[in-house]
Amino acid sequence: MRQLDVCLTPDLLHLHQLDNVIVVVADIFRATSCMVTGLAYGVKSITPVATVEECKALQEKGYFAAAERNALMVEGFDLDNSPFSYMSERLIGSHIAMTTTNGTLSIAKAKKAAVKVMVGAFLNLGALANQLRSEQYDVLVLCAGWKGRPNMEDTLFAGALAEALKDEFMLMEDSALMAQRMYNQGKDNLLGYVANSSHVRRLQRLGIQKDISYSLQSDLYDVVPVLRGSQLVALN
Amino acid sequence: MRQLDVCLTPDLLHLHQLDNVIVVVADIFRATSCMVTGLAYGVKSITPVATVEECKALQEKGYFAAAERNALMVEGFDLDNSPFSYMSERLIGSHIAMTTTNGTLSIAKAKKAAVKVMVGAFLNLGALANQLRSEQYDVLVLCAGWKGRPNMEDTLFAGALAEALKDEFMLMEDSALMAQRMYNQGKDNLLGYVANSSHVRRLQRLGIQKDISYSLQSDLYDVVPVLRGSQLVALN
C-alpha cells in the first residue's frame, strides 16, 4: 500500500526521502490558493521563483509578475497575493511569474528531488485527491508554513488530504496522523478553527478577511497544478 | 504577559530566540520520564551527554551509565531506558550519565542558549507548571521528537503544559495552539490517542507497553529537574 506522509515545514524537508514521491505543496494563505485560482480562471502557466530579482527578470520578458513578501505586494509588480486578483480577464492565456515568502520556496525545494510536484489547496482538494489515487507513487504533503515554522492552515489542509486518501494510502508517521486528527477536529468550522492562528491575525491586520474565507472553501475547482520544468500548468 | 511557545522538534530550534527563555525539554517515551522518575526516587544527579563515548567515560569515573539507541540499551551499560529501571534502591544518592536517541540531544541543544533548562513529563506536569508560574521568563517547550521529526506524545505533553498555563502565558504561535488543541482532543484517553502513533508501534514491538502506560500518567511526582552546569538535579 502506498504511503502518505506530511512535512510540517520546508525546514524539515531534509528528513524526507523524495525518490518516487509526489510532493504536494500547500501554502493555503495564500500562494497555492492563488495558483489554483489562476489556473482555473485560464492562466496558461505560473512560474514560481525564489527571489524578487528572478521575478523582475521574467516580468521584463513579458510575464505578469507577482511578488509578495511578508504578506504585502512588492512595489513595481503586477499582482498581489490575493486569490481574487487571479480572476481577472487580462490574465487569461497569460504567463505569470510568482515569488512569495513561503510557498514558492517550498516548491523550489521540492522540485530538486521529487518525482512530481503538485500544488494543493482546499479549493482543489477533491480533484487533487482523485489525481493522487490514479498515480502509482507515495505522497508527501509539504506544508509551506511561515518562515520555517509550522502553521495551522497548511497543517489542516494536509490533514484534509490525509483524511480524503486514508483508504488508499497508509498514514504511518505521526505528522500525518496529527494533521488528520486536527482536520477532523476542525473540519465543521475551519474558519472558526483558524481564527486565532498567528497567520490569520497577521492577515486580519491587513484587512484581507475575504481571502481567508475564500481559501478555506473546498472543491471550488477541478484543476490540478503540476510542475512541468519550471512552470506550473493545469494537468489534464 | 509572558509567552509560551512550542518547538515540535530540535531540528526547528534554530527558528527560536532563547535569550531569557526557559526551555522545557520533553521526551515522553522515555528519556524525560526516566529522568523525572529517577530524581523522584532519590537519584542525586543525571548528566545528559550526546554520545555513547561520553557516557562510557563517565561510567569509568563511577557514574551509573544509561545509553539507549533506537529504543534499545547499548551493550556494556548499567541502565536501559525504562522508567521502572530508575526506581531501584541501588540508585539512591547516585550520579547517572545518560545518552538517548533524542532526549539528551535536545537538552544539549537547549543549554547553549536558554536561560534555564528544565525537564518535563506528564509525571511531573503539575509541579513543573507551578514552577514555571513562579519564574519571570517566557517558556519554550522543546519536543524531542524522533530523529528530527515531530511525534505525537511529545506534542501532547507540550499541549498539556500549554493548557495548564494558558491563564498566565500567551499562546501566540501556531505550534503552541495546535499542541494545545491536540491535547484537549486526546486528554480523556491519552493511551488510546497515541495507540497508533509511530513510536508506540515501535515500542510495542519491543514489548514495553507498561512503560507507555506509566509515562502517560499525570502528576505522580513533585520533582522538577533543572540543569545546573552539566547535571540535572531536583529543584528545591
JSON list of N, CA and C in Angstrom, two decimals, chain B residues 23 35 44-50 54 58 63 95-96 104 106-119 225-235:
[
{"chain": "B", "resi": 23, "resn": "VAL", "atom": "N", "xyz": [13.73, 26.78, 28.63]},
{"chain": "B", "resi": 23, "resn": "VAL", "atom": "CA", "xyz": [13.38, 25.68, 27.73]},
{"chain": "B", "resi": 23, "resn": "VAL", "atom": "C", "xyz": [13.02, 24.45, 28.56]},
{"chain": "B", "resi": 35, "resn": "MET", "atom": "N", "xyz": [14.07, 10.46, 33.66]},
{"chain": "B", "resi": 35, "resn": "MET", "atom": "CA", "xyz": [14.77, 11.46, 34.47]},
{"chain": "B", "resi": 35, "resn": "MET", "atom": "C", "xyz": [13.92, 11.89, 35.66]},
{"chain": "B", "resi": 44, "resn": "LYS", "atom": "N", "xyz": [20.77, 11.40, 42.71]},
{"chain": "B", "resi": 44, "resn": "LYS", "atom": "CA", "xyz": [21.33, 12.71, 43.07]},
{"chain": "B", "resi": 44, "resn": "LYS", "atom": "C", "xyz": [21.43, 13.63, 41.85]},
{"chain": "B", "resi": 45, "resn": "SER", "atom": "N", "xyz": [21.95, 13.10, 40.74]},
{"chain": "B", "resi": 45, "resn": "SER", "atom": "CA", "xyz": [22.07, 13.91, 39.53]},
{"chain": "B", "resi": 45, "resn": "SER", "atom": "C", "xyz": [22.04, 13.01, 38.30]},
{"chain": "B", "resi": 46, "resn": "ILE", "atom": "N", "xyz": [21.61, 13.60, 37.21]},
{"chain": "B", "resi": 46, "resn": "ILE", "atom": "CA", "xyz": [21.65, 12.91, 35.91]},
{"chain": "B", "resi": 46, "resn": "ILE", "atom": "C", "xyz": [22.36, 13.82, 34.93]},
{"chain": "B", "resi": 47, "resn": "THR", "atom": "N", "xyz": [23.44, 13.33, 34.35]},
{"chain": "B", "resi": 47, "resn": "THR", "atom": "CA", "xyz": [24.19, 14.12, 33.39]},
{"chain": "B", "resi": 47, "resn": "THR", "atom": "C", "xyz": [23.85, 13.64, 31.98]},
{"chain": "B", "resi": 48, "resn": "PRO", "atom": "N", "xyz": [23.11, 14.45, 31.24]},
{"chain": "B", "resi": 48, "resn": "PRO", "atom": "CA", "xyz": [22.80, 14.05, 29.87]},
{"chain": "B", "resi": 48, "resn": "PRO", "atom": "C", "xyz": [24.00, 14.32, 28.97]},
{"chain": "B", "resi": 49, "resn": "VAL", "atom": "N", "xyz": [24.39, 13.35, 28.19]},
{"chain": "B", "resi": 49, "resn": "VAL", "atom": "CA", "xyz": [25.51, 13.54, 27.26]},
{"chain": "B", "resi": 49, "resn": "VAL", "atom": "C", "xyz": [25.06, 13.13, 25.86]},
{"chain": "B", "resi": 50, "resn": "ALA", "atom": "N", "xyz": [25.75, 13.68, 24.87]},
{"chain": "B", "resi": 50, "resn": "ALA", "atom": "CA", "xyz": [25.30, 13.50, 23.48]},
{"chain": "B", "resi": 50, "resn": "ALA", "atom": "C", "xyz": [25.73, 12.15, 22.91]},
{"chain": "B", "resi": 54, "resn": "GLU", "atom": "N", "xyz": [31.01, 9.58, 25.52]},
{"chain": "B", "resi": 54, "resn": "GLU", "atom": "CA", "xyz": [31.00, 10.42, 26.72]},
{"chain": "B", "resi": 54, "resn": "GLU", "atom": "C", "xyz": [30.35, 9.69, 27.89]},
{"chain": "B", "resi": 58, "resn": "LEU", "atom": "N", "xyz": [32.13, 8.69, 31.60]},
{"chain": "B", "resi": 58, "resn": "LEU", "atom": "CA", "xyz": [31.61, 8.98, 32.94]},
{"chain": "B", "resi": 58, "resn": "LEU", "atom": "C", "xyz": [31.39, 7.70, 33.73]},
{"chain": "B", "resi": 63, "resn": "TYR", "atom": "N", "xyz": [30.08, 6.80, 37.55]},
{"chain": "B", "resi": 63, "resn": "TYR", "atom": "CA", "xyz": [28.65, 7.05, 37.31]},
{"chain": "B", "resi": 63, "resn": "TYR", "atom": "C", "xyz": [27.95, 5.75, 36.91]},
{"chain": "B", "resi": 95, "resn": "HIS", "atom": "N", "xyz": [24.97, 9.16, 40.98]},
{"chain": "B", "resi": 95, "resn": "HIS", "atom": "CA", "xyz": [25.07, 10.02, 39.81]},
{"chain": "B", "resi": 95, "resn": "HIS", "atom": "C", "xyz": [24.95, 9.15, 38.56]},
{"chain": "B", "resi": 96, "resn": "ILE", "atom": "N", "xyz": [24.13, 9.61, 37.64]},
{"chain": "B", "resi": 96, "resn": "ILE", "atom": "CA", "xyz": [23.87, 8.84, 36.42]},
{"chain": "B", "resi": 96, "resn": "ILE", "atom": "C", "xyz": [24.33, 9.66, 35.22]},
{"chain": "B", "resi": 104, "resn": "THR", "atom": "N", "xyz": [18.47, 13.48, 25.07]},
{"chain": "B", "resi": 104, "resn": "THR", "atom": "CA", "xyz": [19.68, 14.15, 25.58]},
{"chain": "B", "resi": 104, "resn": "THR", "atom": "C", "xyz": [20.25, 15.11, 24.54]},
{"chain": "B", "resi": 106, "resn": "SER", "atom": "N", "xyz": [18.43, 16.96, 22.62]},
{"chain": "B", "resi": 106, "resn": "SER", "atom": "CA", "xyz": [17.62, 18.18, 22.77]},
{"chain": "B", "resi": 106, "resn": "SER", "atom": "C", "xyz": [18.11, 19.02, 23.94]},
{"chain": "B", "resi": 107, "resn": "ILE", "atom": "N", "xyz": [18.47, 18.36, 25.03]},
{"chain": "B", "resi": 107, "resn": "ILE", "atom": "CA", "xyz": [18.99, 19.09, 26.19]},
{"chain": "B", "resi": 107, "resn": "ILE", "atom": "C", "xyz": [20.30, 19.78, 25.84]},
{"chain": "B", "resi": 108, "resn": "ALA", "atom": "N", "xyz": [21.15, 19.07, 25.11]},
{"chain": "B", "resi": 108, "resn": "ALA", "atom": "CA", "xyz": [22.44, 19.65, 24.70]},
{"chain": "B", "resi": 108, "resn": "ALA", "atom": "C", "xyz": [22.22, 20.89, 23.83]},
{"chain": "B", "resi": 109, "resn": "LYS", "atom": "N", "xyz": [21.28, 20.80, 22.91]},
{"chain": "B", "resi": 109, "resn": "LYS", "atom": "CA", "xyz": [20.99, 21.95, 22.05]},
{"chain": "B", "resi": 109, "resn": "LYS", "atom": "C", "xyz": [20.42, 23.12, 22.86]},
{"chain": "B", "resi": 110, "resn": "ALA", "atom": "N", "xyz": [19.53, 22.81, 23.78]},
{"chain": "B", "resi": 110, "resn": "ALA", "atom": "CA", "xyz": [18.84, 23.87, 24.53]},
{"chain": "B", "resi": 110, "resn": "ALA", "atom": "C", "xyz": [19.81, 24.62, 25.44]},
{"chain": "B", "resi": 111, "resn": "LYS", "atom": "N", "xyz": [20.76, 23.90, 26.02]},
{"chain": "B", "resi": 111, "resn": "LYS", "atom": "CA", "xyz": [21.58, 24.55, 27.05]},
{"chain": "B", "resi": 111, "resn": "LYS", "atom": "C", "xyz": [22.55, 25.57, 26.48]},
{"chain": "B", "resi": 112, "resn": "LYS", "atom": "N", "xyz": [22.74, 25.54, 25.17]},
{"chain": "B", "resi": 112, "resn": "LYS", "atom": "CA", "xyz": [23.63, 26.54, 24.56]},
{"chain": "B", "resi": 112, "resn": "LYS", "atom": "C", "xyz": [23.10, 27.95, 24.69]},
{"chain": "B", "resi": 113, "resn": "ALA", "atom": "N", "xyz": [21.80, 28.12, 24.74]},
{"chain": "B", "resi": 113, "resn": "ALA", "atom": "CA", "xyz": [21.25, 29.47, 24.68]},
{"chain": "B", "resi": 113, "resn": "ALA", "atom": "C", "xyz": [20.20, 29.80, 25.72]},
{"chain": "B", "resi": 114, "resn": "ALA", "atom": "N", "xyz": [19.55, 28.81, 26.29]},
{"chain": "B", "resi": 114, "resn": "ALA", "atom": "CA", "xyz": [18.42, 29.10, 27.19]},
{"chain": "B", "resi": 114, "resn": "ALA", "atom": "C", "xyz": [18.90, 29.65, 28.53]},
{"chain": "B", "resi": 115, "resn": "VAL", "atom": "N", "xyz": [18.05, 30.43, 29.18]},
{"chain": "B", "resi": 115, "resn": "VAL", "atom": "CA", "xyz": [18.40, 30.96, 30.50]},
{"chain": "B", "resi": 115, "resn": "VAL", "atom": "C", "xyz": [18.38, 29.84, 31.54]},
{"chain": "B", "resi": 116, "resn": "LYS", "atom": "N", "xyz": [17.41, 28.92, 31.38]},
{"chain": "B", "resi": 116, "resn": "LYS", "atom": "CA", "xyz": [17.37, 27.71, 32.22]},
{"chain": "B", "resi": 116, "resn": "LYS", "atom": "C", "xyz": [16.84, 26.56, 31.37]},
{"chain": "B", "resi": 117, "resn": "VAL", "atom": "N", "xyz": [17.26, 25.36, 31.71]},
{"chain": "B", "resi": 117, "resn": "VAL", "atom": "CA", "xyz": [16.71, 24.18, 31.05]},
{"chain": "B", "resi": 117, "resn": "VAL", "atom": "C", "xyz": [16.07, 23.30, 32.11]},
{"chain": "B", "resi": 118, "resn": "MET", "atom": "N", "xyz": [14.79, 22.98, 31.90]},
{"chain": "B", "resi": 118, "resn": "MET", "atom": "CA", "xyz": [14.09, 22.07, 32.81]},
{"chain": "B", "resi": 118, "resn": "MET", "atom": "C", "xyz": [13.63, 20.86, 32.02]},
{"chain": "B", "resi": 119, "resn": "VAL", "atom": "N", "xyz": [13.24, 19.83, 32.76]},
{"chain": "B", "resi": 119, "resn": "VAL", "atom": "CA", "xyz": [12.81, 18.60, 32.12]},
{"chain": "B", "resi": 119, "resn": "VAL", "atom": "C", "xyz": [11.36, 18.33, 32.47]},
{"chain": "B", "resi": 225, "resn": "PRO", "atom": "N", "xyz": [13.15, 18.62, 37.48]},
{"chain": "B", "resi": 225, "resn": "PRO", "atom": "CA", "xyz": [14.58, 18.55, 37.15]},
{"chain": "B", "resi": 225, "resn": "PRO", "atom": "C", "xyz": [15.03, 19.82, 36.43]},
{"chain": "B", "resi": 226, "resn": "VAL", "atom": "N", "xyz": [16.13, 20.38, 36.87]},
{"chain": "B", "resi": 226, "resn": "VAL", "atom": "CA", "xyz": [16.68, 21.58, 36.25]},
{"chain": "B", "resi": 226, "resn": "VAL", "atom": "C", "xyz": [18.17, 21.34, 35.99]},
{"chain": "B", "resi": 227, "resn": "LEU", "atom": "N", "xyz": [18.65, 21.90, 34.90]},
{"chain": "B", "resi": 227, "resn": "LEU", "atom": "CA", "xyz": [20.06, 21.72, 34.56]},
{"chain": "B", "resi": 227, "resn": "LEU", "atom": "C", "xyz": [20.90, 22.72, 35.33]},
{"chain": "B", "resi": 228, "resn": "ARG", "atom": "N", "xyz": [21.87, 22.21, 36.11]},
{"chain": "B", "resi": 228, "resn": "ARG", "atom": "CA", "xyz": [22.86, 23.04, 36.81]},
{"chain": "B", "resi": 228, "resn": "ARG", "atom": "C", "xyz": [24.22, 22.65, 36.27]},
{"chain": "B", "resi": 229, "resn": "GLY", "atom": "N", "xyz": [24.82, 23.52, 35.47]},
{"chain": "B", "resi": 229, "resn": "GLY", "atom": "CA", "xyz": [26.06, 23.12, 34.79]},
{"chain": "B", "resi": 229, "resn": "GLY", "atom": "C", "xyz": [25.72, 22.00, 33.83]},
{"chain": "B", "resi": 230, "resn": "SER", "atom": "N", "xyz": [26.37, 20.86, 34.02]},
{"chain": "B", "resi": 230, "resn": "SER", "atom": "CA", "xyz": [26.09, 19.75, 33.12]},
{"chain": "B", "resi": 230, "resn": "SER", "atom": "C", "xyz": [25.17, 18.71, 33.74]},
{"chain": "B", "resi": 231, "resn": "GLN", "atom": "N", "xyz": [24.68, 18.98, 34.95]},
{"chain": "B", "resi": 231, "resn": "GLN", "atom": "CA", "xyz": [23.89, 17.98, 35.67]},
{"chain": "B", "resi": 231, "resn": "GLN", "atom": "C", "xyz": [22.43, 18.40, 35.87]},
{"chain": "B", "resi": 232, "resn": "LEU", "atom": "N", "xyz": [21.54, 17.46, 35.63]},
{"chain": "B", "resi": 232, "resn": "LEU", "atom": "CA", "xyz": [20.14, 17.66, 36.02]},
{"chain": "B", "resi": 232, "resn": "LEU", "atom": "C", "xyz": [19.99, 17.29, 37.48]},
{"chain": "B", "resi": 233, "resn": "VAL", "atom": "N", "xyz": [19.43, 18.21, 38.24]},
{"chain": "B", "resi": 233, "resn": "VAL", "atom": "CA", "xyz": [19.18, 17.93, 39.66]},
{"chain": "B", "resi": 233, "resn": "VAL", "atom": "C", "xyz": [17.74, 18.33, 39.98]},
{"chain": "B", "resi": 234, "resn": "ALA", "atom": "N", "xyz": [17.24, 17.83, 41.09]},
{"chain": "B", "resi": 234, "resn": "ALA", "atom": "CA", "xyz": [15.89, 18.21, 41.51]},
{"chain": "B", "resi": 234, "resn": "ALA", "atom": "C", "xyz": [15.91, 19.62, 42.08]},
{"chain": "B", "resi": 235, "resn": "LEU", "atom": "N", "xyz": [15.05, 20.46, 41.53]},
{"chain": "B", "resi": 235, "resn": "LEU", "atom": "CA", "xyz": [14.94, 21.83, 42.03]},
{"chain": "B", "resi": 235, "resn": "LEU", "atom": "C", "xyz": [14.25, 21.80, 43.39]}
]
